[in-house]
Each structure stands twice: as structure tokens, then as C-alpha cells.
Amino acid sequence: DTAVSQTPKYLVTQMGNDKSIKCEQNLGHDTMYWYKQDSKKFLKIMFSYNNKELIINETVPNRFSPKSPDKAHLNLHINSLELGDSAVYFCASSQRGQTYEQYFGPGTRLTVT
Amino acid sequence: KNEVEQSPQNLTAQEGEFITINCSYSVGISALHWLQQHPGGGIVSLFMLSSGKKKHGRLIATINIQEKHSSLHITASHPRDSAVYICAVRGGGTSYGKLTFGQGTILTVHP
């Protein structure tokens, strides 16, 4: 039973398009994250939500908009895609007040052509 | 300079060798994580520690808070240990579990 799932796993699209990546966790956690992994495998946090409230918002272009309809879901919408957005995007979840151990989704490989 | 630095960046070993990966950080932290990313891409949390030492099977992680340094050791390495190992630190206070990552160490273990 998958703990943190993401869809789609692969996404190939053209510059200028708008796309969304979905993330769901069934661990009962109250905090979810989006990370971007670049071509050199370097991970960097983008956003975090706690109980549907945005709590971390790093320096990310405003073309990226996260949305959390409930605490089990955190989606990432990207407008006007650019070549530099090509990366692997990971969703993760954790529970505040405990260990903050994070559980990662399988990643979504986004390729912008 | 990154807040979290790992060494070496690339490591090649023969099966059975003892392996050490190092992580140094320059900020105050509440915990340090070691993560493993296999060639298939998935990321798995190996350890989370804030002091001392933890052991899980052939893997041992240590941290020295005063020296701001952690090490990940693999005893009796095996080709299936080949992966990218990533050190990440969690800030204290109101950081809400935000992780800052090292650049990763690519480990290849040959049979």
C-alpha cells in the first residue's frame, strides 16, 4: 500500500504549457512538501503545507502554485512552463510534533521541450 | 558555499569494503537525516539523528553536534548498496521540518 504517491510519474510537455502534478499521502501526516531535484541530483525545498496552510515558501517563481485541498493532498500547478523547469519533483510528508521523519513519493520527471 | 557539504562526491569500492561518507554543515540544526536514492529514483530515509550514533543492519550513522559533522558508514559493502547517499539537515525553531540538502555522494560498489 503506497504511503506517498504522485501522478504522473513522467510528464513531457512543451514550453508555455500549464501542467499539474498531484500528490497524496495515506500516512495521516499533517505536513507535506514539494522538492525539486535538478540535473545534478541536488534537492531543494520549494513549498510546505501544514494542515492546508502554507508554511514554507522558498524563492520559487510565482508560475509555481501549490494547492492543498486537504491535509492528505498537495498538488503543484505550473504555468507557462520553461526549459529550466525540467527536473524531478518529489513530494514528501511528515508529522509535526514527532520525529519529522519525511516520507518521499516516487518523484515526477518533468521534461519541457 | 553550501550550508551542507558532503565528501566525497563520488566513491567507488569493491564488494566487502568498509565505506565512509562525510557530511559537514554550517548552521544550527535540530536533526540530521541520511537519505538513499537508488538508480530508479526513489528516496528512502535511512537515519534521522540529533546526537550520538544509530545502527541499522550494516549501516551506522554518527553525529558530532559540536563539530557540526556526521558520518555514514557501510560495513561489508555490497553491489546493492550502490546508490546516491544524501545528507540533509533540519533547522530548529519554526523551520517546520524544512530540510537543507547536501549535494549527494554517488556510491558504486563493484562485485
Coordinates of N, CA and C in Angstrom, one line a residue:
Chain A
D1 N 0.8 -1.2 0.0 CA 0.0 0.0 0.0 C 0.9 1.2 0.0
T2 N 0.8 2.0 -1.1 CA 1.7 3.2 -1.2 C 1.5 4.2 -0.2
A3 N 2.5 4.7 0.4 CA 2.4 5.7 1.5 C 2.2 7.1 0.9
V4 N 3.2 7.5 0.0 CA 3.1 8.8 -0.6 C 3.1 8.5 -2.2
S5 N 2.1 8.9 -2.8 CA 2.0 8.7 -4.3 C 2.0 10.0 -5.0
Q6 N 2.5 9.9 -6.2 CA 2.5 11.1 -7.1 C 2.0 10.7 -8.5
T7 N 1.3 11.6 -9.1 CA 0.9 11.4 -10.5 C 1.1 12.7 -11.3
P8 N 1.5 12.6 -12.5 CA 2.1 11.4 -13.2 C 3.5 11.1 -12.8
K9 N 4.0 10.0 -13.2 CA 5.4 9.6 -12.9 C 6.3 10.3 -14.0
Y10 N 5.9 10.5 -15.2 CA 6.6 11.2 -16.2 C 5.7 12.2 -16.9
L11 N 6.2 13.3 -17.2 CA 5.4 14.4 -17.8 C 6.3 15.1 -18.9
V12 N 6.0 15.0 -20.1 CA 6.7 15.6 -21.2 C 5.8 16.6 -21.8
T13 N 6.2 17.9 -21.9 CA 5.3 18.9 -22.4 C 6.1 20.0 -23.1
Q14 N 5.5 20.9 -23.8 CA 6.2 22.0 -24.5 C 6.2 23.3 -23.7
M15 N 7.2 24.1 -24.0 CA 7.3 25.4 -23.4 C 6.0 26.2 -23.5
G16 N 5.6 26.8 -22.4 CA 4.4 27.7 -22.5 C 3.2 27.0 -22.0
N17 N 3.2 25.7 -21.9 CA 2.0 25.0 -21.4 C 1.9 25.1 -19.9
D18 N 0.7 24.8 -19.4 CA 0.4 24.7 -18.0 C 0.2 23.2 -17.6
K19 N 0.8 22.8 -16.5 CA 0.6 21.4 -16.1 C 0.5 21.3 -14.6
S20 N -0.1 20.2 -14.1 CA -0.2 19.9 -12.7 C 0.4 18.6 -12.3
I21 N 0.9 18.5 -11.1 CA 1.4 17.3 -10.5 C 0.6 17.1 -9.2
K22 N 0.1 15.8 -9.0 CA -0.7 15.6 -7.8 C 0.1 14.7 -6.9
C23 N -0.2 14.9 -5.6 CA 0.5 14.1 -4.5 C -0.6 13.8 -3.5
E24 N -0.5 12.5 -3.0 CA -1.4 12.1 -2.0 C -0.6 11.2 -1.0
Q25 N -0.9 11.4 0.3 CA -0.3 10.5 1.3 C -1.4 9.9 2.2
N26 N -1.2 8.6 2.5 CA -2.2 7.9 3.4 C -1.6 7.6 4.7
L27 N -0.6 8.4 5.2 CA 0.1 8.1 6.4 C -0.6 8.9 7.6
G28 N -1.6 9.7 7.3 CA -2.2 10.5 8.3 C -1.3 11.7 8.8
H29 N -0.3 12.0 8.0 CA 0.6 13.2 8.4 C -0.1 14.5 8.1
D30 N 0.4 15.5 8.9 CA -0.2 16.8 8.7 C 0.6 17.8 7.9
T31 N 1.8 17.4 7.5 CA 2.7 18.3 6.8 C 3.2 17.7 5.5
M32 N 3.1 18.4 4.4 CA 3.5 17.9 3.1 C 4.5 18.9 2.5
Y33 N 5.3 18.4 1.6 CA 6.4 19.2 1.0 C 6.5 19.0 -0.5
W34 N 7.0 20.0 -1.2 CA 7.4 19.8 -2.6 C 8.9 20.1 -2.7
Y35 N 9.7 19.2 -3.3 CA 11.1 19.4 -3.6 C 11.4 19.3 -5.0
K36 N 12.4 20.1 -5.5 CA 12.8 20.0 -6.9 C 14.3 19.4 -6.9
Q37 N 14.5 18.4 -7.7 CA 15.8 17.8 -7.9 C 16.3 18.2 -9.3
D38 N 17.4 18.9 -9.4 CA 17.9 19.3 -10.7 C 18.7 18.2 -11.3
S39 N 19.3 18.5 -12.5 CA 20.0 17.5 -13.3 C 21.3 17.0 -12.6
K40 N 21.8 17.8 -11.6 CA 22.9 17.3 -10.8 C 22.5 16.6 -9.6
K41 N 21.3 16.2 -9.5 CA 20.7 15.5 -8.4 C 20.6 16.3 -7.1
F42 N 20.7 17.6 -7.2 CA 20.6 18.5 -6.0 C 19.2 18.7 -5.6
L43 N 18.8 18.5 -4.4 CA 17.5 18.6 -3.9 C 17.3 20.0 -3.2
K44 N 16.1 20.6 -3.5 CA 15.9 21.9 -2.8 C 14.4 22.0 -2.5
I45 N 14.1 22.5 -1.3 CA 12.7 22.6 -1.0 C 12.0 23.7 -1.8
M46 N 10.8 23.5 -2.1 CA 10.0 24.6 -2.8 C 8.9 25.1 -1.8
F47 N 8.1 24.2 -1.4 CA 6.9 24.6 -0.6 C 6.7 23.6 0.5
S48 N 6.0 24.0 1.6 CA 5.4 23.1 2.6 C 4.1 23.6 3.1
Y49 N 3.2 22.6 3.3 CA 1.9 22.9 3.9 C 1.7 22.1 5.2
N50 N 1.1 22.8 6.2 CA 0.8 22.1 7.4 C -0.7 22.3 7.6
N51 N -1.5 21.2 7.6 CA -2.9 21.3 7.8 C -3.5 22.3 6.8
K52 N -3.2 22.2 5.6 CA -3.7 23.0 4.5 C -3.2 24.5 4.5
E53 N -2.3 24.8 5.4 CA -1.8 26.2 5.5 C -0.3 26.2 5.0
L54 N 0.0 27.2 4.1 CA 1.3 27.3 3.5 C 2.2 27.8 4.6
I55 N 3.3 27.0 4.9 CA 4.2 27.4 6.0 C 5.7 27.6 5.5
I56 N 6.0 27.1 4.4 CA 7.3 27.3 3.8 C 7.1 27.7 2.3
N57 N 7.7 28.8 1.9 CA 7.6 29.2 0.5 C 8.9 29.8 0.1
E58 N 9.7 28.9 -0.4 CA 11.1 29.4 -0.8 C 11.0 30.3 -2.0
T59 N 12.2 30.7 -2.5 CA 12.2 31.6 -3.6 C 12.0 30.8 -4.9
V60 N 10.7 30.8 -5.2 CA 10.3 30.0 -6.4 C 9.5 30.9 -7.3
P61 N 9.7 30.9 -8.6 CA 8.8 31.8 -9.5 C 7.4 31.6 -9.2
N62 N 6.6 32.7 -9.3 CA 5.2 32.6 -9.0 C 4.4 31.9 -10.1
R63 N 5.1 31.4 -11.1 CA 4.4 30.4 -12.0 C 4.1 29.1 -11.3
F64 N 4.8 28.9 -10.2 CA 4.5 27.6 -9.4 C 3.5 28.0 -8.4
S65 N 2.4 27.2 -8.3 CA 1.4 27.5 -7.3 C 1.0 26.1 -6.7
P66 N 1.3 26.0 -5.4 CA 0.8 24.8 -4.7 C -0.6 24.9 -4.2
K67 N -1.3 23.8 -4.1 CA -2.7 23.8 -3.6 C -2.9 22.6 -2.7
S68 N -3.4 22.8 -1.6 CA -3.7 21.7 -0.7 C -5.2 21.7 -0.3
P69 N -5.9 20.8 -1.0 CA -7.4 20.8 -0.7 C -7.7 20.1 0.6
D70 N -6.8 19.3 1.1 CA -7.0 18.7 2.4 C -5.6 18.2 2.8
K71 N -5.4 17.8 4.1 CA -4.1 17.6 4.6 C -3.5 16.3 4.0
A72 N -4.2 15.5 3.2 CA -3.7 14.3 2.6 C -3.2 14.6 1.2
H73 N -3.5 15.8 0.7 CA -3.2 16.1 -0.7 C -2.5 17.4 -0.9
L74 N -1.4 17.4 -1.7 CA -0.7 18.6 -2.0 C -0.4 18.6 -3.5
N75 N -1.0 19.5 -4.3 CA -0.8 19.5 -5.7 C 0.1 20.7 -6.1
L76 N 0.8 20.5 -7.2 CA 1.6 21.6 -7.7 C 1.2 21.9 -9.1
H77 N 0.8 23.2 -9.3 CA 0.5 23.6 -10.7 C 1.6 24.6 -11.2
I78 N 1.9 24.4 -12.4 CA 3.0 25.2 -13.0 C 2.5 25.8 -14.3
N79 N 2.5 27.2 -14.3 CA 2.0 27.9 -15.5 C 3.2 28.2 -16.4
S80 N 2.9 28.4 -17.7 CA 3.9 28.9 -18.6 C 5.2 28.2 -18.5
L81 N 5.3 26.9 -18.7 CA 6.5 26.1 -18.4 C 7.6 26.6 -19.3
E82 N 8.8 26.5 -18.6 CA 10.1 26.9 -19.3 C 11.0 25.7 -19.3
L83 N 12.0 25.8 -20.2 CA 13.0 24.7 -20.3 C 13.7 24.4 -18.9
G84 N 13.9 25.5 -18.1 CA 14.6 25.4 -16.9 C 13.8 24.7 -15.8
D85 N 12.5 24.5 -16.1 CA 11.6 23.8 -15.1 C 11.8 22.3 -15.2
S86 N 12.5 21.8 -16.2 CA 12.8 20.4 -16.4 C 13.6 19.9 -15.1
A87 N 13.0 18.9 -14.5 CA 13.6 18.4 -13.2 C 12.8 17.2 -12.8
V88 N 13.2 16.6 -11.6 CA 12.4 15.7 -11.0 C 11.8 16.3 -9.7
Y89 N 10.5 16.3 -9.6 CA 9.8 16.9 -8.5 C 9.3 15.8 -7.5
F90 N 9.7 16.0 -6.2 CA 9.4 15.0 -5.2 C 8.4 15.6 -4.2
C91 N 7.4 14.9 -3.9 CA 6.5 15.2 -2.8 C 6.9 14.4 -1.6
A92 N 6.7 15.0 -0.4 CA 7.1 14.2 0.8 C 6.1 14.6 1.9
S93 N 6.0 13.8 3.0 CA 5.1 14.1 4.1 C 5.8 13.8 5.4
S94 N 5.4 14.5 6.4 CA 5.9 14.2 7.8 C 4.8 14.6 8.8
Q95 N 5.0 14.2 10.0 CA 4.1 14.6 11.1 C 4.8 15.5 12.1
R96 N 4.3 16.7 12.3 CA 4.8 17.7 13.2 C 4.7 17.1 14.6
G97 N 5.6 17.6 15.5 CA 5.5 17.3 16.9 C 6.0 15.9 17.2
Q98 N 6.4 15.1 16.2 CA 7.1 13.9 16.5 C 8.5 13.9 15.9
T99 N 8.8 13.0 15.1 CA 10.2 12.9 14.7 C 10.5 13.8 13.4
Y100 N 9.5 14.3 12.7 CA 9.7 15.0 11.5 C 10.3 14.1 10.4
E101 N 10.4 12.8 10.6 CA 10.9 12.0 9.6 C 10.1 12.1 8.3
Q102 N 10.7 12.3 7.2 CA 9.9 12.5 6.0 C 9.9 11.3 5.1
Y103 N 8.7 11.1 4.5 CA 8.5 10.0 3.6 C 8.3 10.6 2.2
F104 N 9.1 10.1 1.3 CA 9.1 10.7 -0.1 C 8.2 9.9 -1.0
G105 N 7.6 10.6 -2.0 CA 6.9 10.0 -3.1 C 8.0 9.5 -4.1
P106 N 7.5 8.8 -5.2 CA 8.4 8.3 -6.2 C 9.0 9.3 -7.1
G107 N 8.5 10.5 -7.1 CA 9.0 11.5 -8.0 C 8.3 11.6 -9.3
T108 N 8.2 12.8 -9.9 CA 7.7 13.1 -11.2 C 8.7 13.7 -12.0
R109 N 9.1 13.0 -13.1 CA 10.2 13.6 -14.0 C 9.5 14.5 -15.0
L110 N 9.7 15.7 -14.9 CA 9.1 16.7 -15.9 C 10.2 17.1 -16.9
T111 N 9.8 17.0 -18.2 CA 10.7 17.4 -19.3 C 9.9 18.4 -20.1
V112 N 10.5 19.6 -20.2 CA 9.9 20.6 -21.0 C 10.8 20.8 -22.3
T113 N 10.1 20.7 -23.4 CA 10.8 20.7 -24.7 C 10.5 22.0 -25.5
Chain B
K1 N 29.2 28.8 -1.0 CA 29.4 27.6 -0.3 C 28.1 27.1 0.3
N2 N 27.8 25.8 0.0 CA 26.5 25.2 0.5 C 26.6 25.2 2.0
E3 N 25.4 25.2 2.6 CA 25.3 25.1 4.1 C 25.6 23.6 4.5
V4 N 25.4 22.7 3.6 CA 25.7 21.3 3.9 C 26.6 20.8 2.8
E5 N 27.8 20.3 3.2 CA 28.8 19.8 2.3 C 29.0 18.3 2.5
Q6 N 29.0 17.5 1.5 CA 29.3 16.1 1.6 C 30.6 15.8 0.9
S7 N 31.3 14.8 1.4 CA 32.5 14.3 0.8 C 32.6 12.8 1.0
P8 N 33.1 12.0 0.0 CA 33.5 12.5 -1.3 C 32.2 12.7 -2.2
Q9 N 32.3 13.3 -3.3 CA 31.2 13.4 -4.2 C 30.9 12.1 -5.0
N10 N 32.0 11.4 -5.3 CA 31.9 10.1 -5.9 C 32.8 9.1 -5.2
L11 N 32.3 7.9 -5.0 CA 33.1 6.9 -4.3 C 32.9 5.5 -5.0
T12 N 34.0 4.9 -5.3 CA 33.9 3.5 -5.9 C 34.6 2.6 -4.9
A13 N 34.0 1.4 -4.7 CA 34.5 0.4 -3.8 C 34.3 -1.0 -4.3
Q14 N 35.1 -1.9 -3.8 CA 35.0 -3.3 -4.1 C 34.1 -3.9 -3.0
E15 N 33.3 -4.9 -3.4 CA 32.4 -5.6 -2.5 C 33.2 -6.0 -1.3
G16 N 32.6 -5.8 -0.1 CA 33.2 -6.2 1.1 C 33.9 -5.0 1.8
E17 N 34.2 -4.0 1.1 CA 35.0 -2.9 1.8 C 34.1 -2.1 2.7
F18 N 34.8 -1.4 3.7 CA 34.1 -0.5 4.6 C 34.1 0.9 4.0
I19 N 32.9 1.5 4.1 CA 32.8 2.8 3.4 C 32.4 3.8 4.4
T20 N 32.9 5.0 4.2 CA 32.5 6.2 5.0 C 32.2 7.4 4.1
I21 N 31.1 8.0 4.4 CA 30.7 9.2 3.7 C 30.5 10.3 4.8
N22 N 31.1 11.4 4.5 CA 31.1 12.5 5.5 C 30.1 13.7 5.1
C23 N 29.7 14.3 6.1 CA 28.7 15.5 6.0 C 29.1 16.5 7.0
S24 N 29.4 17.7 6.5 CA 29.6 18.9 7.4 C 28.6 19.9 7.1
Y25 N 28.2 20.6 8.2 CA 27.2 21.7 8.0 C 27.6 22.9 8.8
S26 N 27.0 24.0 8.4 CA 27.5 25.3 8.9 C 26.4 26.0 9.7
V27 N 25.2 25.4 9.8 CA 24.1 26.1 10.5 C 23.7 25.3 11.7
G28 N 22.9 26.0 12.6 CA 22.4 25.2 13.7 C 21.2 24.3 13.3
I29 N 21.2 23.1 13.8 CA 20.2 22.2 13.4 C 19.5 21.5 14.5
S30 N 18.3 21.0 14.2 CA 17.6 20.2 15.3 C 17.8 18.7 15.0
A31 N 18.1 18.3 13.7 CA 18.3 16.9 13.4 C 19.0 16.8 12.1
L32 N 19.6 15.7 11.8 CA 20.3 15.4 10.6 C 19.7 14.1 10.0
H33 N 19.5 14.1 8.7 CA 18.9 13.0 8.0 C 20.0 12.4 7.0
W34 N 20.0 11.1 6.9 CA 20.7 10.4 5.8 C 19.6 9.8 5.0
L35 N 19.7 10.1 3.7 CA 18.8 9.5 2.7 C 19.5 8.7 1.6
Q36 N 18.8 7.8 1.0 CA 19.4 6.9 0.0 C 18.5 7.1 -1.2
Q37 N 19.1 7.3 -2.4 CA 18.4 7.4 -3.6 C 18.9 6.4 -4.6
H38 N 18.1 5.4 -4.9 CA 18.6 4.3 -5.8 C 18.5 4.8 -7.3
P39 N 19.2 4.1 -8.2 CA 19.1 4.4 -9.6 C 17.7 4.6 -10.1
G40 N 16.8 3.9 -9.6 CA 15.4 4.0 -10.0 C 14.8 5.3 -9.7
G41 N 15.4 6.0 -8.7 CA 15.0 7.4 -8.4 C 14.3 7.6 -7.1
G42 N 13.8 6.6 -6.5 CA 13.1 6.7 -5.2 C 14.0 7.1 -4.1
I43 N 13.5 7.9 -3.1 CA 14.3 8.4 -2.0 C 13.8 7.7 -0.7
V44 N 14.7 7.2 0.0 CA 14.3 6.5 1.3 C 15.1 7.1 2.4
S45 N 14.4 7.3 3.5 CA 15.1 7.8 4.7 C 15.8 6.7 5.4
L46 N 17.1 6.8 5.6 CA 17.9 5.8 6.3 C 18.0 6.0 7.8
F47 N 18.3 7.3 8.2 CA 18.5 7.6 9.6 C 18.1 9.1 9.8
M48 N 17.6 9.3 11.0 CA 17.4 10.7 11.5 C 18.1 10.7 12.9
L49 N 19.0 11.6 13.1 CA 19.7 11.6 14.4 C 20.0 13.0 14.8
S50 N 20.0 13.2 16.1 CA 20.3 14.5 16.6 C 21.5 14.5 17.6
S51 N 21.9 13.3 17.9 CA 23.1 13.1 18.8 C 23.5 11.6 18.7
G52 N 24.8 11.4 19.0 CA 25.3 10.1 19.1 C 25.4 9.3 17.9
K53 N 24.8 8.1 17.9 CA 25.1 7.1 16.9 C 23.8 6.2 16.7
K54 N 23.5 5.8 15.5 CA 22.5 4.8 15.3 C 23.0 3.8 14.3
K55 N 22.4 2.6 14.5 CA 22.9 1.4 13.6 C 21.6 0.7 13.1
H56 N 21.7 0.4 11.8 CA 20.6 -0.4 11.2 C 21.3 -1.4 10.2
G57 N 21.3 -2.6 10.7 CA 22.0 -3.6 9.8 C 23.4 -3.3 9.6
R58 N 23.8 -3.2 8.3 CA 25.3 -2.9 8.1 C 25.5 -1.4 8.0
L59 N 24.5 -0.6 8.3 CA 24.7 0.9 8.2 C 24.8 1.5 9.6
I60 N 25.7 2.4 9.7 CA 25.9 3.1 11.0 C 26.0 4.6 10.7
A61 N 25.3 5.4 11.5 CA 25.4 6.9 11.3 C 25.8 7.5 12.6
T62 N 26.7 8.4 12.6 CA 27.1 9.1 13.8 C 27.0 10.6 13.5
I63 N 26.9 11.4 14.6 CA 26.9 12.8 14.5 C 27.6 13.4 15.7
N64 N 28.4 14.5 15.4 CA 29.1 15.3 16.4 C 28.5 16.7 16.3
I65 N 27.7 17.0 17.3 CA 27.0 18.3 17.2 C 28.0 19.5 17.4
Q66 N 28.9 19.3 18.3 CA 29.9 20.4 18.5 C 30.7 20.7 17.3
E67 N 31.1 19.6 16.5 CA 32.0 19.8 15.4 C 31.1 20.0 14.1
K68 N 29.8 19.9 14.2 CA 28.9 20.0 13.1 C 29.3 19.1 12.0
H69 N 29.3 17.8 12.3 CA 29.8 16.8 11.4 C 29.1 15.5 11.6
S70 N 28.8 14.8 10.5 CA 28.2 13.5 10.6 C 28.8 12.5 9.6
S71 N 28.8 11.3 9.9 CA 29.4 10.3 9.0 C 28.4 9.1 8.9
L72 N 28.3 8.6 7.6 CA 27.6 7.4 7.4 C 28.6 6.3 7.0
H73 N 28.5 5.2 7.7 CA 29.4 4.1 7.4 C 28.6 2.9 6.9
I74 N 29.2 2.2 6.0 CA 28.6 0.9 5.5 C 29.6 -0.2 5.7
T75 N 29.3 -1.2 6.4 CA 30.2 -2.3 6.6 C 29.9 -3.4 5.6
A76 N 30.9 -4.1 5.2 CA 30.8 -5.2 4.3 C 29.9 -4.8 3.1
S77 N 30.4 -3.8 2.4 CA 29.6 -3.2 1.3 C 29.2 -4.3 0.2
H78 N 28.1 -4.0 -0.4 CA 27.6 -5.0 -1.4 C 27.1 -4.2 -2.6
P79 N 27.2 -4.8 -3.8 CA 26.7 -4.0 -5.0 C 25.3 -3.4 -4.9
R80 N 24.4 -4.0 -4.1 CA 23.1 -3.4 -4.0 C 23.1 -2.1 -3.1
D81 N 24.3 -1.8 -2.5 CA 24.4 -0.6 -1.8 C 24.7 0.6 -2.7
S82 N 24.9 0.3 -4.0 CA 25.2 1.3 -5.0 C 24.0 2.2 -5.1
A83 N 24.2 3.5 -4.8 CA 23.1 4.5 -4.8 C 23.7 5.9 -4.6
V84 N 22.9 6.9 -4.5 CA 23.3 8.2 -4.1 C 22.9 8.4 -2.6
Y85 N 23.8 8.8 -1.8 CA 23.5 9.0 -0.4 C 23.5 10.5 -0.1
I86 N 22.5 11.0 0.5 CA 22.2 12.4 0.6 C 22.1 12.7 2.1
C87 N 22.9 13.7 2.5 CA 22.8 14.2 3.9 C 21.9 15.4 3.9
A88 N 21.0 15.6 4.8 CA 20.1 16.7 4.9 C 20.0 17.2 6.4
V89 N 20.0 18.5 6.6 CA 19.8 19.0 8.0 C 18.5 19.7 8.1
R90 N 17.9 19.5 9.3 CA 16.7 20.2 9.6 C 16.9 21.3 10.6
G91 N 16.5 22.5 10.2 CA 16.7 23.6 11.1 C 15.8 23.5 12.4
G92 N 16.2 24.3 13.3 CA 15.4 24.3 14.6 C 14.3 25.3 14.6
G93 N 13.7 25.5 15.7 CA 12.7 26.5 15.9 C 11.5 26.3 15.0
T94 N 11.1 27.4 14.2 CA 9.9 27.3 13.4 C 10.2 26.9 12.0
S95 N 11.2 26.1 11.8 CA 11.5 25.7 10.4 C 10.5 24.7 9.8
Y96 N 9.6 24.2 10.7 CA 8.6 23.3 10.2 C 9.1 22.1 9.4
G97 N 10.2 21.6 9.9 CA 10.8 20.4 9.2 C 11.5 20.6 7.9
K98 N 11.8 21.9 7.6 CA 12.4 22.2 6.4 C 13.8 21.6 6.3
L99 N 14.1 20.8 5.3 CA 15.4 20.2 5.1 C 16.3 21.0 4.1
T100 N 17.5 21.1 4.4 CA 18.5 21.6 3.5 C 19.5 20.5 3.2
F101 N 19.7 20.3 1.9 CA 20.4 19.1 1.4 C 21.8 19.3 1.1
G102 N 22.7 18.3 1.2 CA 24.0 18.2 0.6 C 23.8 17.8 -0.8
Q103 N 24.9 17.8 -1.5 CA 24.9 17.6 -3.0 C 24.9 16.1 -3.3
G104 N 25.0 15.3 -2.3 CA 24.9 13.8 -2.5 C 26.3 13.2 -2.8
T105 N 26.4 11.9 -2.5 CA 27.6 11.1 -2.7 C 27.2 9.9 -3.6
I106 N 27.7 9.8 -4.8 CA 27.4 8.7 -5.6 C 28.3 7.5 -5.3
L107 N 27.7 6.5 -4.8 CA 28.5 5.3 -4.4 C 28.3 4.1 -5.4
T108 N 29.4 3.6 -5.9 CA 29.3 2.4 -6.7 C 30.1 1.3 -6.1
V109 N 29.5 0.2 -5.9 CA 30.2 -1.0 -5.3 C 30.3 -2.1 -6.4
H110 N 31.5 -2.4 -6.7 CA 31.7 -3.5 -7.7 C 31.8 -4.8 -7.1
P111 N 31.3 -5.9 -7.8 CA 31.4 -7.2 -7.2 C 32.8 -7.7 -7.3

